[in-house]
Amino acid sequence: MNHKEFSPAEKAFAALSGVEKMSSRIPYIITGDFPSLGLLTSLRFLEWVSANPEGVISLPTGKTPEYFIKYTRNILENWNREEIRQLLGRYGLGSLRKPDLRGLQFVQIDEFYPISPVQHNSFHNYVTEYYLRGFGLDPGRALLINSDEIPLPEGRTYSEVFPGSVIDLSLRYREARTAEEEIRKASIFAIDNWCSEYEAKIREKGGIGFFLGGIGPDGHIAFNTRGSDLWSTTRLTQTNFETQAVAAGDLGGIEISRNRLVITIGLGTITFNPDAVAIIFAAGEAKAEIVKVSLENDMNTVYPATVLQRLPNARFYLTEGAAGRLSDSVERYYKTGEWTRRKTERAVIDLCARLEKYGHHLTVDDLRADPWCSLIPDLSEQTVPEVIRSISNKLQKGMQHDENQIIYHTGPHHDDIMLGIMPYTNRQLRSASNDVHFAVMTSGFTAVTNHFLISALEDTLEMLDKGEVQMIHYPDFFKKGYAYKWDKDVYHFLDNVARQNEYEKRRGLCHRLVRSAVVNWEIKDRFELRKVLNQVMNVLKESYDGSKNPPDIQKLKGMLREFEEELVWAYYGVPVKNVHHLRLGFYKGEIFTENPEKNRDMLPILQQLREIKPTIISLALDPEGSGPDTHYKVLQAIAGAVKEWSREADLSQLRILGYRNVWYRFHPADADLLVPVSLNALAVLEKSFAESYLSQVNASFPSFEYDGPFSELTRKTWVKQLKQIQLLLGKNFFYENENALIRATHGLLYIKEMNVNEFTGIARSLKKLSEGTEA
């Protein structure tokens, strides 16, 4: 396929990227930061619309379009202002006439089925809010997927035909066994017919002229998952686990997304118009591997985005993180800038993995034959032994004991500290000389399903009726007694973990729910308590899955997550007063969330630093994400607090430890501490996760990488990281070692150690990548 040359806007951004060599099968442009990705996409869209004022467009939903939407609206609304004229001129569009979007014909890409279009988590709602109203498009010229308007036999509704929104697509191919199945079968064919008509309407328009879409973790575009026919059309279809895991957050848990089908345009729909401008945009290192295989493989059904090779105007727009594993990017990494120890370690460790050869078996000829190891300065027989020594030193550093330290472990969400560094924290807790604190920065209410809270409320009301919540009968309970003995709820629960008494464990949870409700609603007596709990339960039962809860219910959910966090660290005797819940205000569960504010989000952390005066701080140090997400925002709030604190106190000896967990991993070349993980530590992790994180045991919001609890994915990650180091050091290094801790090692976790200046420098770099300079 001979791809057409870049447009003026694309040329401007391509020049800024400095990418001179491009070996992929589809052209790509790398932007310097996440907002610039949105700006490029916006300018290319406006550029195309100016030339095609009545063209057919399809635009995406989700979080990645945030800056595309913001820039497009801002540019259109302020077209004649000097700063906008300068912006357009800077990117080659100084002579562009203001486009009129009212003539555009919008085509919705996909939708869950069935889902009401009025639900805030429907794509129909998103399209209406951000594109039809937000861009001023004409709704009369839009093709939308509205589940309420897809006719079913006998005028029935989808809730009547498909109870629980469960649809059995096997009815397409087998005989119906009951009258209800006859209706369902006929309804599926009716939906199929509607999809064919939707496809026909798109083709009658000449096909899609401008397509903008994201890419899923499995490589899906629209809902065309791995294995989709490269000529597929609009259809009702099932999804795969990776897609269901990503959709779980929208739909209220994977229990819902597993059973929810989707209507999606097909790969053949997207590529029907041979002149279509088809753009995939992706942000963050989490997308790097799927971007690589999508751009560097021949067209095939395993990687759906490869279908865009058909289109001369197809493009990938990428942030640096998303482009990080492209062969071109790897070559630039090794061939530009000074050569560092980190590059040597990365090249040698990766060579061991590629050749599946232990480090001590690598020869100089192996190194010279590798394109990257061959670049190592002063390459010799000592190169690999030097890397082995360096990695061994990191392992020794990871085993050093912390004594007489004040330690402040932080996590963006509940369970982040556990899943990031629990074996390390456990060793710190074994020393009575350490004062260890755990601070969770956000409420975490989005991780608690309505179903979980309804079940807890029902149990609480039943126990109240049985008189088994005795504390409410104490004379001063509703005045001040509720505020005491929060540790007792924790102790009661863990006592019954030891006794394996499930009922009494549940009773401990109900005790905490009662205390939380009294605080939350300022309840005055036990009669009002029952009334409030029933009201909350009724609100939840009347809500759709994935709906946004009222703030007071969000707070209650968050307080239950806080109880879970207290349970985890109480395993090691940590009192409730040492588990801090900051509930930073930027976290509101919105699609596009706010950035941290100094007074609201940074000052609470600063106040704790002043009071606790830690000598060690840990935090989640994720790379560039898909925009400024919760982990990134928490990191910026902590960085702001540390920087402010450094103006008041001597922090030259402060150690800052960055960890990663199930979402991202360090390469061992980028880590400073390699911490051994024993079988005992793995068992403690899984046991305490299952017994403490009650709302997460069923893995309602799993990672797309693993169908199960995060604790199991963490175990697999740590085991995999050990294998990575075993290939370099040799297995005998571990099982023949003089150190018992190393002999007991069956997993590894990686930590990056920083001083204040290094940490704040990294935070500034991530801020630039996530917020840019013009956003």
JSON list of C-alpha atoms in Angstrom, two decimals, residues 542-723:
[
{"chain": "A", "resi": 542, "resn": "GLU", "atom": "CA", "xyz": [-33.43, 1.39, 41.58]},
{"chain": "A", "resi": 543, "resn": "SER", "atom": "CA", "xyz": [-30.10, 2.31, 39.98]},
{"chain": "A", "resi": 544, "resn": "TYR", "atom": "CA", "xyz": [-28.75, 0.74, 36.82]},
{"chain": "A", "resi": 545, "resn": "ASP", "atom": "CA", "xyz": [-25.42, -1.07, 36.90]},
{"chain": "A", "resi": 546, "resn": "GLY", "atom": "CA", "xyz": [-22.56, 1.34, 36.48]},
{"chain": "A", "resi": 547, "resn": "SER", "atom": "CA", "xyz": [-24.66, 4.38, 37.39]},
{"chain": "A", "resi": 548, "resn": "LYS", "atom": "CA", "xyz": [-23.09, 7.26, 39.25]},
{"chain": "A", "resi": 549, "resn": "ASN", "atom": "CA", "xyz": [-24.09, 7.09, 42.91]},
{"chain": "A", "resi": 550, "resn": "PRO", "atom": "CA", "xyz": [-25.06, 10.15, 44.97]},
{"chain": "A", "resi": 551, "resn": "PRO", "atom": "CA", "xyz": [-22.09, 11.63, 46.91]},
{"chain": "A", "resi": 552, "resn": "ASP", "atom": "CA", "xyz": [-23.24, 10.24, 50.28]},
{"chain": "A", "resi": 553, "resn": "ILE", "atom": "CA", "xyz": [-23.40, 6.69, 48.90]},
{"chain": "A", "resi": 554, "resn": "GLN", "atom": "CA", "xyz": [-20.02, 7.18, 47.20]},
{"chain": "A", "resi": 555, "resn": "LYS", "atom": "CA", "xyz": [-18.64, 8.15, 50.60]},
{"chain": "A", "resi": 556, "resn": "LEU", "atom": "CA", "xyz": [-20.14, 5.07, 52.27]},
{"chain": "A", "resi": 557, "resn": "LYS", "atom": "CA", "xyz": [-18.61, 2.83, 49.62]},
{"chain": "A", "resi": 558, "resn": "GLY", "atom": "CA", "xyz": [-15.27, 4.53, 50.16]},
{"chain": "A", "resi": 559, "resn": "MET", "atom": "CA", "xyz": [-15.47, 4.00, 53.91]},
{"chain": "A", "resi": 560, "resn": "LEU", "atom": "CA", "xyz": [-15.93, 0.27, 53.38]},
{"chain": "A", "resi": 561, "resn": "ARG", "atom": "CA", "xyz": [-12.82, 0.27, 51.20]},
{"chain": "A", "resi": 562, "resn": "GLU", "atom": "CA", "xyz": [-11.02, 2.04, 54.03]},
{"chain": "A", "resi": 563, "resn": "PHE", "atom": "CA", "xyz": [-12.07, -0.72, 56.41]},
{"chain": "A", "resi": 564, "resn": "GLU", "atom": "CA", "xyz": [-10.56, -3.25, 54.00]},
{"chain": "A", "resi": 565, "resn": "GLU", "atom": "CA", "xyz": [-7.25, -1.37, 53.99]},
{"chain": "A", "resi": 566, "resn": "GLU", "atom": "CA", "xyz": [-7.20, -1.32, 57.79]},
{"chain": "A", "resi": 567, "resn": "LEU", "atom": "CA", "xyz": [-7.77, -5.09, 57.83]},
{"chain": "A", "resi": 568, "resn": "VAL", "atom": "CA", "xyz": [-4.74, -5.72, 55.59]},
{"chain": "A", "resi": 569, "resn": "TRP", "atom": "CA", "xyz": [-2.25, -3.89, 57.76]},
{"chain": "A", "resi": 570, "resn": "ALA", "atom": "CA", "xyz": [-3.84, -5.04, 61.02]},
{"chain": "A", "resi": 571, "resn": "TYR", "atom": "CA", "xyz": [-2.57, -8.50, 60.01]},
{"chain": "A", "resi": 572, "resn": "TYR", "atom": "CA", "xyz": [0.80, -7.14, 61.14]},
{"chain": "A", "resi": 573, "resn": "GLY", "atom": "CA", "xyz": [-0.45, -5.21, 64.15]},
{"chain": "A", "resi": 574, "resn": "VAL", "atom": "CA", "xyz": [-0.72, -1.80, 62.50]},
{"chain": "A", "resi": 575, "resn": "PRO", "atom": "CA", "xyz": [-3.32, 0.26, 64.44]},
{"chain": "A", "resi": 576, "resn": "VAL", "atom": "CA", "xyz": [-6.12, 2.13, 62.68]},
{"chain": "A", "resi": 577, "resn": "LYS", "atom": "CA", "xyz": [-4.49, 5.46, 63.58]},
{"chain": "A", "resi": 578, "resn": "ASN", "atom": "CA", "xyz": [-1.52, 4.56, 61.37]},
{"chain": "A", "resi": 579, "resn": "VAL", "atom": "CA", "xyz": [-3.73, 3.91, 58.33]},
{"chain": "A", "resi": 580, "resn": "HIS", "atom": "CA", "xyz": [-4.63, 7.28, 56.84]},
{"chain": "A", "resi": 581, "resn": "HIS", "atom": "CA", "xyz": [-7.50, 7.99, 54.45]},
{"chain": "A", "resi": 582, "resn": "LEU", "atom": "CA", "xyz": [-6.97, 11.28, 52.61]},
{"chain": "A", "resi": 583, "resn": "ARG", "atom": "CA", "xyz": [-9.90, 11.15, 50.15]},
{"chain": "A", "resi": 584, "resn": "LEU", "atom": "CA", "xyz": [-8.33, 13.69, 47.79]},
{"chain": "A", "resi": 585, "resn": "GLY", "atom": "CA", "xyz": [-11.00, 15.82, 46.18]},
{"chain": "A", "resi": 586, "resn": "PHE", "atom": "CA", "xyz": [-10.04, 15.44, 42.50]},
{"chain": "A", "resi": 587, "resn": "TYR", "atom": "CA", "xyz": [-11.30, 11.84, 42.60]},
{"chain": "A", "resi": 588, "resn": "LYS", "atom": "CA", "xyz": [-14.97, 11.99, 41.64]},
{"chain": "A", "resi": 589, "resn": "GLY", "atom": "CA", "xyz": [-15.48, 9.05, 39.30]},
{"chain": "A", "resi": 590, "resn": "GLU", "atom": "CA", "xyz": [-16.04, 11.24, 36.22]},
{"chain": "A", "resi": 591, "resn": "ILE", "atom": "CA", "xyz": [-14.98, 10.35, 32.66]},
{"chain": "A", "resi": 592, "resn": "PHE", "atom": "CA", "xyz": [-12.68, 13.38, 32.49]},
{"chain": "A", "resi": 593, "resn": "THR", "atom": "CA", "xyz": [-11.41, 14.06, 36.00]},
{"chain": "A", "resi": 594, "resn": "GLU", "atom": "CA", "xyz": [-9.89, 17.23, 37.40]},
{"chain": "A", "resi": 595, "resn": "ASN", "atom": "CA", "xyz": [-6.22, 17.84, 37.96]},
{"chain": "A", "resi": 596, "resn": "PRO", "atom": "CA", "xyz": [-4.99, 18.15, 41.56]},
{"chain": "A", "resi": 597, "resn": "GLU", "atom": "CA", "xyz": [-5.39, 21.51, 43.27]},
{"chain": "A", "resi": 598, "resn": "LYS", "atom": "CA", "xyz": [-2.92, 22.85, 45.81]},
{"chain": "A", "resi": 599, "resn": "ASN", "atom": "CA", "xyz": [-5.30, 23.66, 48.65]},
{"chain": "A", "resi": 600, "resn": "ARG", "atom": "CA", "xyz": [-7.62, 20.71, 48.12]},
{"chain": "A", "resi": 601, "resn": "ASP", "atom": "CA", "xyz": [-5.22, 17.91, 47.20]},
{"chain": "A", "resi": 602, "resn": "MET", "atom": "CA", "xyz": [-1.64, 18.85, 48.01]},
{"chain": "A", "resi": 603, "resn": "LEU", "atom": "CA", "xyz": [-1.99, 20.53, 51.41]},
{"chain": "A", "resi": 604, "resn": "PRO", "atom": "CA", "xyz": [-3.52, 17.48, 53.19]},
{"chain": "A", "resi": 605, "resn": "ILE", "atom": "CA", "xyz": [-0.46, 15.44, 52.19]},
{"chain": "A", "resi": 606, "resn": "LEU", "atom": "CA", "xyz": [1.89, 18.25, 53.22]},
{"chain": "A", "resi": 607, "resn": "GLN", "atom": "CA", "xyz": [0.22, 18.44, 56.61]},
{"chain": "A", "resi": 608, "resn": "GLN", "atom": "CA", "xyz": [0.79, 14.71, 57.16]},
{"chain": "A", "resi": 609, "resn": "LEU", "atom": "CA", "xyz": [4.43, 15.00, 56.12]},
{"chain": "A", "resi": 610, "resn": "ARG", "atom": "CA", "xyz": [4.89, 17.78, 58.64]},
{"chain": "A", "resi": 611, "resn": "GLU", "atom": "CA", "xyz": [3.27, 15.74, 61.40]},
{"chain": "A", "resi": 612, "resn": "ILE", "atom": "CA", "xyz": [4.77, 12.32, 60.68]},
{"chain": "A", "resi": 613, "resn": "LYS", "atom": "CA", "xyz": [8.19, 13.52, 59.43]},
{"chain": "A", "resi": 614, "resn": "PRO", "atom": "CA", "xyz": [8.95, 10.37, 57.44]},
{"chain": "A", "resi": 615, "resn": "THR", "atom": "CA", "xyz": [12.47, 9.31, 56.54]},
{"chain": "A", "resi": 616, "resn": "ILE", "atom": "CA", "xyz": [11.17, 6.98, 53.81]},
{"chain": "A", "resi": 617, "resn": "ILE", "atom": "CA", "xyz": [8.24, 7.63, 51.45]},
{"chain": "A", "resi": 618, "resn": "SER", "atom": "CA", "xyz": [6.90, 5.10, 48.96]},
{"chain": "A", "resi": 619, "resn": "LEU", "atom": "CA", "xyz": [4.59, 5.86, 46.05]},
{"chain": "A", "resi": 620, "resn": "ALA", "atom": "CA", "xyz": [3.25, 4.42, 42.80]},
{"chain": "A", "resi": 621, "resn": "LEU", "atom": "CA", "xyz": [5.66, 5.56, 40.08]},
{"chain": "A", "resi": 622, "resn": "ASP", "atom": "CA", "xyz": [3.87, 4.71, 36.86]},
{"chain": "A", "resi": 623, "resn": "PRO", "atom": "CA", "xyz": [5.12, 5.75, 33.45]},
{"chain": "A", "resi": 624, "resn": "GLU", "atom": "CA", "xyz": [3.19, 7.91, 31.04]},
{"chain": "A", "resi": 625, "resn": "GLY", "atom": "CA", "xyz": [-0.39, 6.71, 31.22]},
{"chain": "A", "resi": 626, "resn": "SER", "atom": "CA", "xyz": [-3.36, 7.13, 28.94]},
{"chain": "A", "resi": 627, "resn": "GLY", "atom": "CA", "xyz": [-3.67, 10.68, 30.11]},
{"chain": "A", "resi": 628, "resn": "PRO", "atom": "CA", "xyz": [-3.63, 12.15, 33.61]},
{"chain": "A", "resi": 629, "resn": "ASP", "atom": "CA", "xyz": [-5.23, 9.26, 35.49]},
{"chain": "A", "resi": 630, "resn": "THR", "atom": "CA", "xyz": [-5.51, 8.69, 39.23]},
{"chain": "A", "resi": 631, "resn": "HIS", "atom": "CA", "xyz": [-2.01, 7.28, 39.71]},
{"chain": "A", "resi": 632, "resn": "TYR", "atom": "CA", "xyz": [-0.49, 10.20, 37.85]},
{"chain": "A", "resi": 633, "resn": "LYS", "atom": "CA", "xyz": [-2.54, 12.79, 39.73]},
{"chain": "A", "resi": 634, "resn": "VAL", "atom": "CA", "xyz": [-1.67, 11.32, 43.12]},
{"chain": "A", "resi": 635, "resn": "LEU", "atom": "CA", "xyz": [2.00, 11.35, 42.16]},
{"chain": "A", "resi": 636, "resn": "GLN", "atom": "CA", "xyz": [1.76, 15.05, 41.26]},
{"chain": "A", "resi": 637, "resn": "ALA", "atom": "CA", "xyz": [0.01, 15.86, 44.55]},
{"chain": "A", "resi": 638, "resn": "ILE", "atom": "CA", "xyz": [2.73, 14.02, 46.50]},
{"chain": "A", "resi": 639, "resn": "ALA", "atom": "CA", "xyz": [5.47, 15.72, 44.48]},
{"chain": "A", "resi": 640, "resn": "GLY", "atom": "CA", "xyz": [3.96, 19.12, 45.23]},
{"chain": "A", "resi": 641, "resn": "ALA", "atom": "CA", "xyz": [3.79, 18.32, 48.94]},
{"chain": "A", "resi": 642, "resn": "VAL", "atom": "CA", "xyz": [7.37, 17.03, 49.05]},
{"chain": "A", "resi": 643, "resn": "LYS", "atom": "CA", "xyz": [8.65, 20.09, 47.18]},
{"chain": "A", "resi": 644, "resn": "GLU", "atom": "CA", "xyz": [6.84, 22.42, 49.58]},
{"chain": "A", "resi": 645, "resn": "TRP", "atom": "CA", "xyz": [8.10, 20.45, 52.59]},
{"chain": "A", "resi": 646, "resn": "SER", "atom": "CA", "xyz": [11.67, 20.68, 51.28]},
{"chain": "A", "resi": 647, "resn": "ARG", "atom": "CA", "xyz": [11.46, 24.47, 51.73]},
{"chain": "A", "resi": 648, "resn": "GLU", "atom": "CA", "xyz": [10.84, 23.97, 55.45]},
{"chain": "A", "resi": 649, "resn": "ALA", "atom": "CA", "xyz": [13.02, 20.97, 56.34]},
{"chain": "A", "resi": 650, "resn": "ASP", "atom": "CA", "xyz": [16.33, 19.36, 55.41]},
{"chain": "A", "resi": 651, "resn": "LEU", "atom": "CA", "xyz": [15.30, 16.41, 53.21]},
{"chain": "A", "resi": 652, "resn": "SER", "atom": "CA", "xyz": [18.77, 15.50, 52.00]},
{"chain": "A", "resi": 653, "resn": "GLN", "atom": "CA", "xyz": [18.48, 12.08, 53.67]},
{"chain": "A", "resi": 654, "resn": "LEU", "atom": "CA", "xyz": [14.88, 11.37, 52.63]},
{"chain": "A", "resi": 655, "resn": "ARG", "atom": "CA", "xyz": [14.56, 8.17, 50.61]},
{"chain": "A", "resi": 656, "resn": "ILE", "atom": "CA", "xyz": [11.71, 8.03, 48.09]},
{"chain": "A", "resi": 657, "resn": "LEU", "atom": "CA", "xyz": [10.81, 4.58, 46.78]},
{"chain": "A", "resi": 658, "resn": "GLY", "atom": "CA", "xyz": [8.84, 4.20, 43.58]},
{"chain": "A", "resi": 659, "resn": "TYR", "atom": "CA", "xyz": [6.93, 0.99, 42.95]},
{"chain": "A", "resi": 660, "resn": "ARG", "atom": "CA", "xyz": [4.69, -0.39, 40.23]},
{"chain": "A", "resi": 661, "resn": "ASN", "atom": "CA", "xyz": [2.07, -3.12, 40.40]},
{"chain": "A", "resi": 662, "resn": "VAL", "atom": "CA", "xyz": [-0.41, -4.93, 38.15]},
{"chain": "A", "resi": 663, "resn": "TRP", "atom": "CA", "xyz": [-0.79, -2.09, 35.66]},
{"chain": "A", "resi": 664, "resn": "TYR", "atom": "CA", "xyz": [2.84, -1.41, 34.79]},
{"chain": "A", "resi": 665, "resn": "ARG", "atom": "CA", "xyz": [6.24, -3.00, 35.46]},
{"chain": "A", "resi": 666, "resn": "PHE", "atom": "CA", "xyz": [9.77, -1.76, 35.73]},
{"chain": "A", "resi": 667, "resn": "HIS", "atom": "CA", "xyz": [12.48, -3.17, 33.55]},
{"chain": "A", "resi": 668, "resn": "PRO", "atom": "CA", "xyz": [15.18, -4.38, 35.99]},
{"chain": "A", "resi": 669, "resn": "ALA", "atom": "CA", "xyz": [17.60, -1.94, 34.36]},
{"chain": "A", "resi": 670, "resn": "ASP", "atom": "CA", "xyz": [15.38, 0.90, 35.62]},
{"chain": "A", "resi": 671, "resn": "ALA", "atom": "CA", "xyz": [15.07, -0.45, 39.18]},
{"chain": "A", "resi": 672, "resn": "ASP", "atom": "CA", "xyz": [17.50, 0.11, 42.05]},
{"chain": "A", "resi": 673, "resn": "LEU", "atom": "CA", "xyz": [16.26, -2.52, 44.50]},
{"chain": "A", "resi": 674, "resn": "LEU", "atom": "CA", "xyz": [15.36, -6.12, 43.62]},
{"chain": "A", "resi": 675, "resn": "VAL", "atom": "CA", "xyz": [13.43, -7.48, 46.59]},
{"chain": "A", "resi": 676, "resn": "PRO", "atom": "CA", "xyz": [13.26, -11.26, 47.10]},
{"chain": "A", "resi": 677, "resn": "VAL", "atom": "CA", "xyz": [9.78, -12.74, 47.50]},
{"chain": "A", "resi": 678, "resn": "SER", "atom": "CA", "xyz": [9.44, -16.09, 49.27]},
{"chain": "A", "resi": 679, "resn": "LEU", "atom": "CA", "xyz": [6.68, -18.67, 48.98]},
{"chain": "A", "resi": 680, "resn": "ASN", "atom": "CA", "xyz": [5.58, -17.55, 52.43]},
{"chain": "A", "resi": 681, "resn": "ALA", "atom": "CA", "xyz": [5.28, -13.95, 51.22]},
{"chain": "A", "resi": 682, "resn": "LEU", "atom": "CA", "xyz": [3.25, -15.09, 48.22]},
{"chain": "A", "resi": 683, "resn": "ALA", "atom": "CA", "xyz": [0.92, -17.09, 50.46]},
{"chain": "A", "resi": 684, "resn": "VAL", "atom": "CA", "xyz": [0.49, -14.13, 52.83]},
{"chain": "A", "resi": 685, "resn": "LEU", "atom": "CA", "xyz": [-0.30, -11.86, 49.91]},
{"chain": "A", "resi": 686, "resn": "GLU", "atom": "CA", "xyz": [-3.04, -14.09, 48.51]},
{"chain": "A", "resi": 687, "resn": "LYS", "atom": "CA", "xyz": [-4.52, -15.00, 51.90]},
{"chain": "A", "resi": 688, "resn": "SER", "atom": "CA", "xyz": [-4.65, -11.43, 53.23]},
{"chain": "A", "resi": 689, "resn": "PHE", "atom": "CA", "xyz": [-6.03, -10.11, 49.92]},
{"chain": "A", "resi": 690, "resn": "ALA", "atom": "CA", "xyz": [-8.82, -12.68, 49.89]},
{"chain": "A", "resi": 691, "resn": "GLU", "atom": "CA", "xyz": [-9.70, -12.15, 53.56]},
{"chain": "A", "resi": 692, "resn": "SER", "atom": "CA", "xyz": [-9.41, -8.35, 53.64]},
{"chain": "A", "resi": 693, "resn": "TYR", "atom": "CA", "xyz": [-10.46, -6.89, 50.30]},
{"chain": "A", "resi": 694, "resn": "LEU", "atom": "CA", "xyz": [-13.97, -8.24, 50.55]},
{"chain": "A", "resi": 695, "resn": "SER", "atom": "CA", "xyz": [-15.30, -6.12, 47.69]},
{"chain": "A", "resi": 696, "resn": "GLN", "atom": "CA", "xyz": [-12.53, -7.34, 45.36]},
{"chain": "A", "resi": 697, "resn": "VAL", "atom": "CA", "xyz": [-12.55, -11.10, 45.95]},
{"chain": "A", "resi": 698, "resn": "ASN", "atom": "CA", "xyz": [-14.84, -11.70, 42.98]},
{"chain": "A", "resi": 699, "resn": "ALA", "atom": "CA", "xyz": [-12.58, -9.56, 40.76]},
{"chain": "A", "resi": 700, "resn": "SER", "atom": "CA", "xyz": [-15.40, -7.35, 39.48]},
{"chain": "A", "resi": 701, "resn": "PHE", "atom": "CA", "xyz": [-12.88, -4.97, 37.92]},
{"chain": "A", "resi": 702, "resn": "PRO", "atom": "CA", "xyz": [-9.96, -7.19, 36.83]},
{"chain": "A", "resi": 703, "resn": "SER", "atom": "CA", "xyz": [-6.94, -6.36, 34.73]},
{"chain": "A", "resi": 704, "resn": "PHE", "atom": "CA", "xyz": [-7.33, -7.20, 31.05]},
{"chain": "A", "resi": 705, "resn": "GLU", "atom": "CA", "xyz": [-4.26, -9.41, 31.47]},
{"chain": "A", "resi": 706, "resn": "TYR", "atom": "CA", "xyz": [-5.79, -11.89, 33.92]},
{"chain": "A", "resi": 707, "resn": "ASP", "atom": "CA", "xyz": [-9.25, -13.23, 34.66]},
{"chain": "A", "resi": 708, "resn": "GLY", "atom": "CA", "xyz": [-9.07, -13.29, 38.42]},
{"chain": "A", "resi": 709, "resn": "PRO", "atom": "CA", "xyz": [-8.15, -11.30, 41.55]},
{"chain": "A", "resi": 710, "resn": "PHE", "atom": "CA", "xyz": [-5.32, -8.80, 41.40]},
{"chain": "A", "resi": 711, "resn": "SER", "atom": "CA", "xyz": [-3.42, -10.77, 44.03]},
{"chain": "A", "resi": 712, "resn": "GLU", "atom": "CA", "xyz": [-3.07, -13.70, 41.63]},
{"chain": "A", "resi": 713, "resn": "LEU", "atom": "CA", "xyz": [-1.89, -11.43, 38.83]},
{"chain": "A", "resi": 714, "resn": "THR", "atom": "CA", "xyz": [0.64, -9.89, 41.22]},
{"chain": "A", "resi": 715, "resn": "ARG", "atom": "CA", "xyz": [1.95, -13.34, 42.11]},
{"chain": "A", "resi": 716, "resn": "LYS", "atom": "CA", "xyz": [2.36, -14.17, 38.43]},
{"chain": "A", "resi": 717, "resn": "THR", "atom": "CA", "xyz": [4.15, -10.86, 37.85]},
{"chain": "A", "resi": 718, "resn": "TRP", "atom": "CA", "xyz": [6.62, -11.38, 40.69]},
{"chain": "A", "resi": 719, "resn": "VAL", "atom": "CA", "xyz": [7.32, -14.95, 39.56]},
{"chain": "A", "resi": 720, "resn": "LYS", "atom": "CA", "xyz": [7.86, -13.74, 35.99]},
{"chain": "A", "resi": 721, "resn": "GLN", "atom": "CA", "xyz": [10.27, -11.07, 37.22]},
{"chain": "A", "resi": 722, "resn": "LEU", "atom": "CA", "xyz": [12.32, -13.70, 39.04]},
{"chain": "A", "resi": 723, "resn": "LYS", "atom": "CA", "xyz": [12.59, -15.70, 35.82]}
]
